[in-house]
PDB file of N, CA and C in Angstrom:
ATOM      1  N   UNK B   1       0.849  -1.179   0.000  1.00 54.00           N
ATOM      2  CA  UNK B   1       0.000   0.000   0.000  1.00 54.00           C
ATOM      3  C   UNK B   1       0.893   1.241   0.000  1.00 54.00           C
ATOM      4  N   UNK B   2       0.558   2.030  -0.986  1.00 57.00           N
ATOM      5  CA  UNK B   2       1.792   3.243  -0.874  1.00 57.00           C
ATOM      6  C   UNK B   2       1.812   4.513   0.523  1.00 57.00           C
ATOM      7  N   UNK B   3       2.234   4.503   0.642  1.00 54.00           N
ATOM      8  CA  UNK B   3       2.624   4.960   1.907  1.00 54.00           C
ATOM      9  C   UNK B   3       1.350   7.053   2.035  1.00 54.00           C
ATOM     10  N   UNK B   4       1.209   7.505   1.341  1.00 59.00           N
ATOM     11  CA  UNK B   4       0.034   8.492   1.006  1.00 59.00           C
ATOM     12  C   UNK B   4      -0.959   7.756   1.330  1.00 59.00           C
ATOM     13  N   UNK B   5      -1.252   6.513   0.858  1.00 74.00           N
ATOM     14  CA  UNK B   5      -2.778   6.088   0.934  1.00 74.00           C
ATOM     15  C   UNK B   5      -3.094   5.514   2.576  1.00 74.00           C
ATOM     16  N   UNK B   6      -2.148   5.428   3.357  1.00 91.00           N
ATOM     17  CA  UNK B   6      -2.224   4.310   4.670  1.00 91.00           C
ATOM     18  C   UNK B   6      -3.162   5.103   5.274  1.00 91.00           C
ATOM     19  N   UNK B   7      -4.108   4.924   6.324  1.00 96.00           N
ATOM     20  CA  UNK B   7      -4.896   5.690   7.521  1.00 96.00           C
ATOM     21  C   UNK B   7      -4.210   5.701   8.695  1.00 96.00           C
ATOM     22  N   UNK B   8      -3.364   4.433   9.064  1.00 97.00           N
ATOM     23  CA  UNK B   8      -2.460   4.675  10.201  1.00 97.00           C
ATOM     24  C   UNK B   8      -1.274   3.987   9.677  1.00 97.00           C
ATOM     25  N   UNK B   9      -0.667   4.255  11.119  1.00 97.00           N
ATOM     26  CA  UNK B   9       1.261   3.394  10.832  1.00 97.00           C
ATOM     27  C   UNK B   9       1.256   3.455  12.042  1.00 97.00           C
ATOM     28  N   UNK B  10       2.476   2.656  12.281  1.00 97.00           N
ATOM     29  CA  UNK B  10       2.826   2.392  13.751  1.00 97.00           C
ATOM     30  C   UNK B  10       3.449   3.357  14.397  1.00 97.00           C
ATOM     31  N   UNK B  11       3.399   3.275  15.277  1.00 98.00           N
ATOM     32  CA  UNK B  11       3.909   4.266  16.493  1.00 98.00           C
ATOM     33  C   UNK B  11       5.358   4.518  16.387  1.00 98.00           C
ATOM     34  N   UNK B  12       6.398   3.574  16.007  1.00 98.00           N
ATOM     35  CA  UNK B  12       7.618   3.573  15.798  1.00 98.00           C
ATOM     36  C   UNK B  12       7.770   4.504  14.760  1.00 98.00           C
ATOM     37  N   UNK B  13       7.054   3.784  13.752  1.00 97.00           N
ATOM     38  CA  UNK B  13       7.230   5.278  12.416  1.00 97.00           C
ATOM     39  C   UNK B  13       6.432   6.268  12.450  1.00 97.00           C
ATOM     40  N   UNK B  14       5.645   6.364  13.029  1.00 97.00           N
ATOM     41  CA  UNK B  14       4.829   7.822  13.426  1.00 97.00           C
ATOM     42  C   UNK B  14       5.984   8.912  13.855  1.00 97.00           C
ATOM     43  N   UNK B  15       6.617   8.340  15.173  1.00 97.00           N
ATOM     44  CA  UNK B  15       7.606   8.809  16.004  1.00 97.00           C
ATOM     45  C   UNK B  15       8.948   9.591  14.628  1.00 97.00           C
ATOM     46  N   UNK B  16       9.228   8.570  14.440  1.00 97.00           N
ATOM     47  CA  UNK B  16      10.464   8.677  13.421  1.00 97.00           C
ATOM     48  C   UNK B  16      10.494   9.707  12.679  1.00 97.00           C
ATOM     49  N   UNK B  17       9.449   9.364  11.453  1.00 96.00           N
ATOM     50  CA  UNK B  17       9.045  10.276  10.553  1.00 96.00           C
ATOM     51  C   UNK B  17       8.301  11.691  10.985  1.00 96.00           C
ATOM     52  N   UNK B  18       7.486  12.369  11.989  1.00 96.00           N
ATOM     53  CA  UNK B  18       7.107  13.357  11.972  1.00 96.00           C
ATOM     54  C   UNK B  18       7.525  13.885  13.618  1.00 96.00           C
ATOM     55  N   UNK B  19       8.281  13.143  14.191  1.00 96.00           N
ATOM     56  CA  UNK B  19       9.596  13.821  15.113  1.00 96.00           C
ATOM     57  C   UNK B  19      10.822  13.572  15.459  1.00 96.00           C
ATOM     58  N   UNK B  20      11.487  12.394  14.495  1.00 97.00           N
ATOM     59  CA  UNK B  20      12.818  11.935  14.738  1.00 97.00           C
ATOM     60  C   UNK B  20      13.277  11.275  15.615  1.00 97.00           C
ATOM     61  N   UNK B  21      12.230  10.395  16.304  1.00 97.00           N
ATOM     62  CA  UNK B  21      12.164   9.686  17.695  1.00 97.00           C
ATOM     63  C   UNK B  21      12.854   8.309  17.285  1.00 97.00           C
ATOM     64  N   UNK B  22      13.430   7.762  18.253  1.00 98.00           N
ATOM     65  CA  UNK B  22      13.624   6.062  18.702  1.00 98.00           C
ATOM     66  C   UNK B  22      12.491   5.463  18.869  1.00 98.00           C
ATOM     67  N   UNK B  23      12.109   4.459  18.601  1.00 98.00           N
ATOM     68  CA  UNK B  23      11.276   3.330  18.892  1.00 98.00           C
ATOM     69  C   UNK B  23      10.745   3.825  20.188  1.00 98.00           C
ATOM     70  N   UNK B  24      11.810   3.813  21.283  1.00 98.00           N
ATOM     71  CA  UNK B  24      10.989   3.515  22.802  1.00 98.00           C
ATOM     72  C   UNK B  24      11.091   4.960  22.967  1.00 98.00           C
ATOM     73  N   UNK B  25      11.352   6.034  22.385  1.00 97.00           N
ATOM     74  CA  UNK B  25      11.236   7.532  22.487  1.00 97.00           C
ATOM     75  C   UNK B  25       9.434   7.670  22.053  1.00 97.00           C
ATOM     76  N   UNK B  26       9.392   6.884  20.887  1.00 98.00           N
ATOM     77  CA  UNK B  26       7.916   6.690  20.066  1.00 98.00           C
ATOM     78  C   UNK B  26       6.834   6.593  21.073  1.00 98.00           C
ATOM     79  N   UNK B  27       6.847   5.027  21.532  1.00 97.00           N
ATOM     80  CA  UNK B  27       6.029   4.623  22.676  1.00 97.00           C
ATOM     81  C   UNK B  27       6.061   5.333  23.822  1.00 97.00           C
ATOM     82  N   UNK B  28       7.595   5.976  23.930  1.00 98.00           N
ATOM     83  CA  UNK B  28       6.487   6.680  25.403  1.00 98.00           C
ATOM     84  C   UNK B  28       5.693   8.009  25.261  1.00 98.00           C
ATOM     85  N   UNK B  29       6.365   8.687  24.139  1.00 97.00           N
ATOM     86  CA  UNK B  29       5.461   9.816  23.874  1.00 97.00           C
ATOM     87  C   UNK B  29       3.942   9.372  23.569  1.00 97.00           C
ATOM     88  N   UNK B  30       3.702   8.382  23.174  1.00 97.00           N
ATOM     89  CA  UNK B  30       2.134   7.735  22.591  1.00 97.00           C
ATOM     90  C   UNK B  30       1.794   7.490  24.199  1.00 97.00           C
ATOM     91  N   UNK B  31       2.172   6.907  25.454  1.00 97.00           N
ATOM     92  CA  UNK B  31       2.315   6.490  26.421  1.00 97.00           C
ATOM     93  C   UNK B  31       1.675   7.450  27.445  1.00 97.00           C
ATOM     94  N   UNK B  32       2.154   9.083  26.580  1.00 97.00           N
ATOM     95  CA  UNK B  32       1.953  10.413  27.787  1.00 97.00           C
ATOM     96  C   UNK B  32       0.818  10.841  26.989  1.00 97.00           C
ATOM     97  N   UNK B  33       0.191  10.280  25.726  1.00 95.00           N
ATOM     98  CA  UNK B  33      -0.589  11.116  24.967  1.00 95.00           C
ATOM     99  C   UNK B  33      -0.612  11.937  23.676  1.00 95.00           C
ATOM    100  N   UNK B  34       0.915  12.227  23.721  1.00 95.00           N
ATOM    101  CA  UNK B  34       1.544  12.958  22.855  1.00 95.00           C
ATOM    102  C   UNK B  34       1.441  12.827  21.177  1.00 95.00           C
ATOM    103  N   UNK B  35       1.319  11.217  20.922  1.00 96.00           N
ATOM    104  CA  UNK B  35       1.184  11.076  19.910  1.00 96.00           C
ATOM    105  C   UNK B  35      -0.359   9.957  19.951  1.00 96.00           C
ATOM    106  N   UNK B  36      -1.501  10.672  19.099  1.00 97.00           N
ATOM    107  CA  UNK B  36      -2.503  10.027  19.174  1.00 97.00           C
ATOM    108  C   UNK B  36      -2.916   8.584  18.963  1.00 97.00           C
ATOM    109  N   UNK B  37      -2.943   7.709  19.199  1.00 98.00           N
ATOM    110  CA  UNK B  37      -3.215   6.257  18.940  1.00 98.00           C
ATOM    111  C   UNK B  37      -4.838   5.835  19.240  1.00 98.00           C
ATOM    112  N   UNK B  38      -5.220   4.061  17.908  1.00 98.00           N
ATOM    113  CA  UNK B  38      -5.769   3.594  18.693  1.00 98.00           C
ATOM    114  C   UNK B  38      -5.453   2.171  18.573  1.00 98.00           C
ATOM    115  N   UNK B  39      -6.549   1.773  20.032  1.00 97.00           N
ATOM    116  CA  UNK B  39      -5.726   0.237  19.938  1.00 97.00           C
ATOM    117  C   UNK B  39      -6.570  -1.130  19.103  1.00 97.00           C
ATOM    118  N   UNK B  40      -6.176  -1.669  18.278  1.00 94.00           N
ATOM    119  CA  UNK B  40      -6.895  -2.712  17.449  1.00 94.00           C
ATOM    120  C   UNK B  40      -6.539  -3.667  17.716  1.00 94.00           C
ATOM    121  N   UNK B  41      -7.065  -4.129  18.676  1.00 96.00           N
ATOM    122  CA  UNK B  41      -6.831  -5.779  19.282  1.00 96.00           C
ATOM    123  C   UNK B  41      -5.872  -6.026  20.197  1.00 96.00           C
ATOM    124  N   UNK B  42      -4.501  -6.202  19.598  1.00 95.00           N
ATOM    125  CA  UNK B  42      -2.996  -6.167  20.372  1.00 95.00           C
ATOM    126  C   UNK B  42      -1.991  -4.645  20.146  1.00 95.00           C
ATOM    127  N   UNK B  43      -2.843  -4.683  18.790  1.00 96.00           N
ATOM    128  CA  UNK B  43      -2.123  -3.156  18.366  1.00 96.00           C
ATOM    129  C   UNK B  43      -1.924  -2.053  18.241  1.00 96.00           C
ATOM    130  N   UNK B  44      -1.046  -1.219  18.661  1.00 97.00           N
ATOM    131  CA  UNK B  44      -1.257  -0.028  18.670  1.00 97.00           C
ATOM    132  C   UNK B  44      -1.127   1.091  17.868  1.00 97.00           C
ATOM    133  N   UNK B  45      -1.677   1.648  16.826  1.00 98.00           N
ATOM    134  CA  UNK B  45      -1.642   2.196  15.806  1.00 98.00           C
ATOM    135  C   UNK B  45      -1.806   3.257  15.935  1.00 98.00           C
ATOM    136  N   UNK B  46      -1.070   4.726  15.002  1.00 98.00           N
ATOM    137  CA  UNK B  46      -1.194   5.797  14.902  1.00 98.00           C
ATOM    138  C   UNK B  46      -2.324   6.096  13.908  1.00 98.00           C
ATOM    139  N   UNK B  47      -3.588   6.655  13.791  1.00 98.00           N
ATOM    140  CA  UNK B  47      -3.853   7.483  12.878  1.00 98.00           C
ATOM    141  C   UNK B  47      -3.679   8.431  12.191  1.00 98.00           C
ATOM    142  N   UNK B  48      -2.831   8.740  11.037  1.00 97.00           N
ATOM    143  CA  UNK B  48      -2.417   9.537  10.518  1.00 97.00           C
ATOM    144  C   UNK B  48      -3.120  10.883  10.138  1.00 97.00           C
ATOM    145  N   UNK B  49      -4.358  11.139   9.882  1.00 96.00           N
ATOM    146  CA  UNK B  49      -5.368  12.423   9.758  1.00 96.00           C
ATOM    147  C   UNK B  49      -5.463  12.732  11.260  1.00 96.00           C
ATOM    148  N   UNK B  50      -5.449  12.161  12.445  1.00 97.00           N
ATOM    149  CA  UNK B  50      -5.208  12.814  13.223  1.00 97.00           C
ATOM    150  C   UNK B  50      -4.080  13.173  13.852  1.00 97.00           C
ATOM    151  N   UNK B  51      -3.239  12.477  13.659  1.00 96.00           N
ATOM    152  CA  UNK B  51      -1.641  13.043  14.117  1.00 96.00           C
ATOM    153  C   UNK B  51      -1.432  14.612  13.025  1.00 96.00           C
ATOM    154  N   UNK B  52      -1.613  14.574  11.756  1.00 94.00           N
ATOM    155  CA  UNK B  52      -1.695  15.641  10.854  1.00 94.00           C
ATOM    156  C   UNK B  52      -2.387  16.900  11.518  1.00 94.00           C
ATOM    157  N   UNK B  53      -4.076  16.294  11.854  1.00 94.00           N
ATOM    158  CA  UNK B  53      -4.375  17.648  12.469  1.00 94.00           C
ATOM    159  C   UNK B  53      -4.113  17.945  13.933  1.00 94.00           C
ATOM    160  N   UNK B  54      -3.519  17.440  14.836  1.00 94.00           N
ATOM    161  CA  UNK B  54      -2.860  17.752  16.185  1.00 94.00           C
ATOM    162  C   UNK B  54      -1.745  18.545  15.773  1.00 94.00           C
ATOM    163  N   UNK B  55      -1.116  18.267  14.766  1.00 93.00           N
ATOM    164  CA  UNK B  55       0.232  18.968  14.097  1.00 93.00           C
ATOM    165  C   UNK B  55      -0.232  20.429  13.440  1.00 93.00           C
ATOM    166  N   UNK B  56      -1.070  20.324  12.959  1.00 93.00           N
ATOM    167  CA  UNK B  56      -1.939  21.913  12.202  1.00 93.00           C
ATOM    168  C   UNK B  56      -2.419  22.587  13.364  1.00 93.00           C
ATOM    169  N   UNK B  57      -3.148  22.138  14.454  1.00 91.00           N
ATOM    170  CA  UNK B  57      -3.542  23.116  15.192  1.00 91.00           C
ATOM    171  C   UNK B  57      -2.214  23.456  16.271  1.00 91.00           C
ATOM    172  N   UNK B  58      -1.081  22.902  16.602  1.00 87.00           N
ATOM    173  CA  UNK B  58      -0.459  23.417  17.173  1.00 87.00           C
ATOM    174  C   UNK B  58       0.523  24.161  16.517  1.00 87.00           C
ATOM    175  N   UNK B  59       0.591  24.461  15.122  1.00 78.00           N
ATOM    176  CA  UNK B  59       1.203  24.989  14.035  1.00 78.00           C
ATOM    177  C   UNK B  59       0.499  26.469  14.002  1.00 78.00           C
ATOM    178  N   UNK B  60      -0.899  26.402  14.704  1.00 82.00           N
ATOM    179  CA  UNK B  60      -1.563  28.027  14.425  1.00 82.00           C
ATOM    180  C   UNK B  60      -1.865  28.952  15.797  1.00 82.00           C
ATOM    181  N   UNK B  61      -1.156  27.877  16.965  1.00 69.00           N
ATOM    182  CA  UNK B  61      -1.603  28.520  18.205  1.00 69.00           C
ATOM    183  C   UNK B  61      -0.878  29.657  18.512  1.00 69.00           C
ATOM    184  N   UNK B  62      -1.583  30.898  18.922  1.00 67.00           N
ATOM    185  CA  UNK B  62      -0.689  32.170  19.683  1.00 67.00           C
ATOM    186  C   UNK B  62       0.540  31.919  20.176  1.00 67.00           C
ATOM    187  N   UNK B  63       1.125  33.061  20.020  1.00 66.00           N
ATOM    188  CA  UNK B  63       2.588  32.607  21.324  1.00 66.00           C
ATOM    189  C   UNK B  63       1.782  33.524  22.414  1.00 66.00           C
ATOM    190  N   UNK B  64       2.089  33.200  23.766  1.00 64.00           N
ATOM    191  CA  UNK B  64       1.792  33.709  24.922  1.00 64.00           C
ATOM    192  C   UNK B  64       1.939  35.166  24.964  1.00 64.00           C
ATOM    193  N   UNK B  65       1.089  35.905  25.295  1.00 63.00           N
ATOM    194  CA  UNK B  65       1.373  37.619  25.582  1.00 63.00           C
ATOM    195  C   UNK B  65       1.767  37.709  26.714  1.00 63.00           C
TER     196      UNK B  65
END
């Protein structure tokens, strides 16, 4: 499946690709919340349209006055 078309990916490459994380850097940020997941059975999967828009809205927030 080409990699544009996926709905999720794993947490390892979630991590990797859209913050440069380690594997167990990956999981624990998914761990604190940080990176959105859900779980399908045993697995724990990133959704990609929502990791995208967690990334857009903190891309438009104020800086503090």
């Amino acid at each position: 499946m080409p990699e544009e078309s996926q709905l999720t990916i794993s947490v390892p490459e979630a991590g990797r690709k859209y913050f440069g994380w380690s594997r167990n850097g990956s999981y624990d940020a998914a761990d604190r919340g940080e990176i959105p997941t859900i779980k399908i059975g045993r697995l724990l999967r990133v959704p990609v349209r929502a990791l995208e828009a967690m990334l857009d809205r903190a891309g438009r927030r104020e800086p503090a006055a």
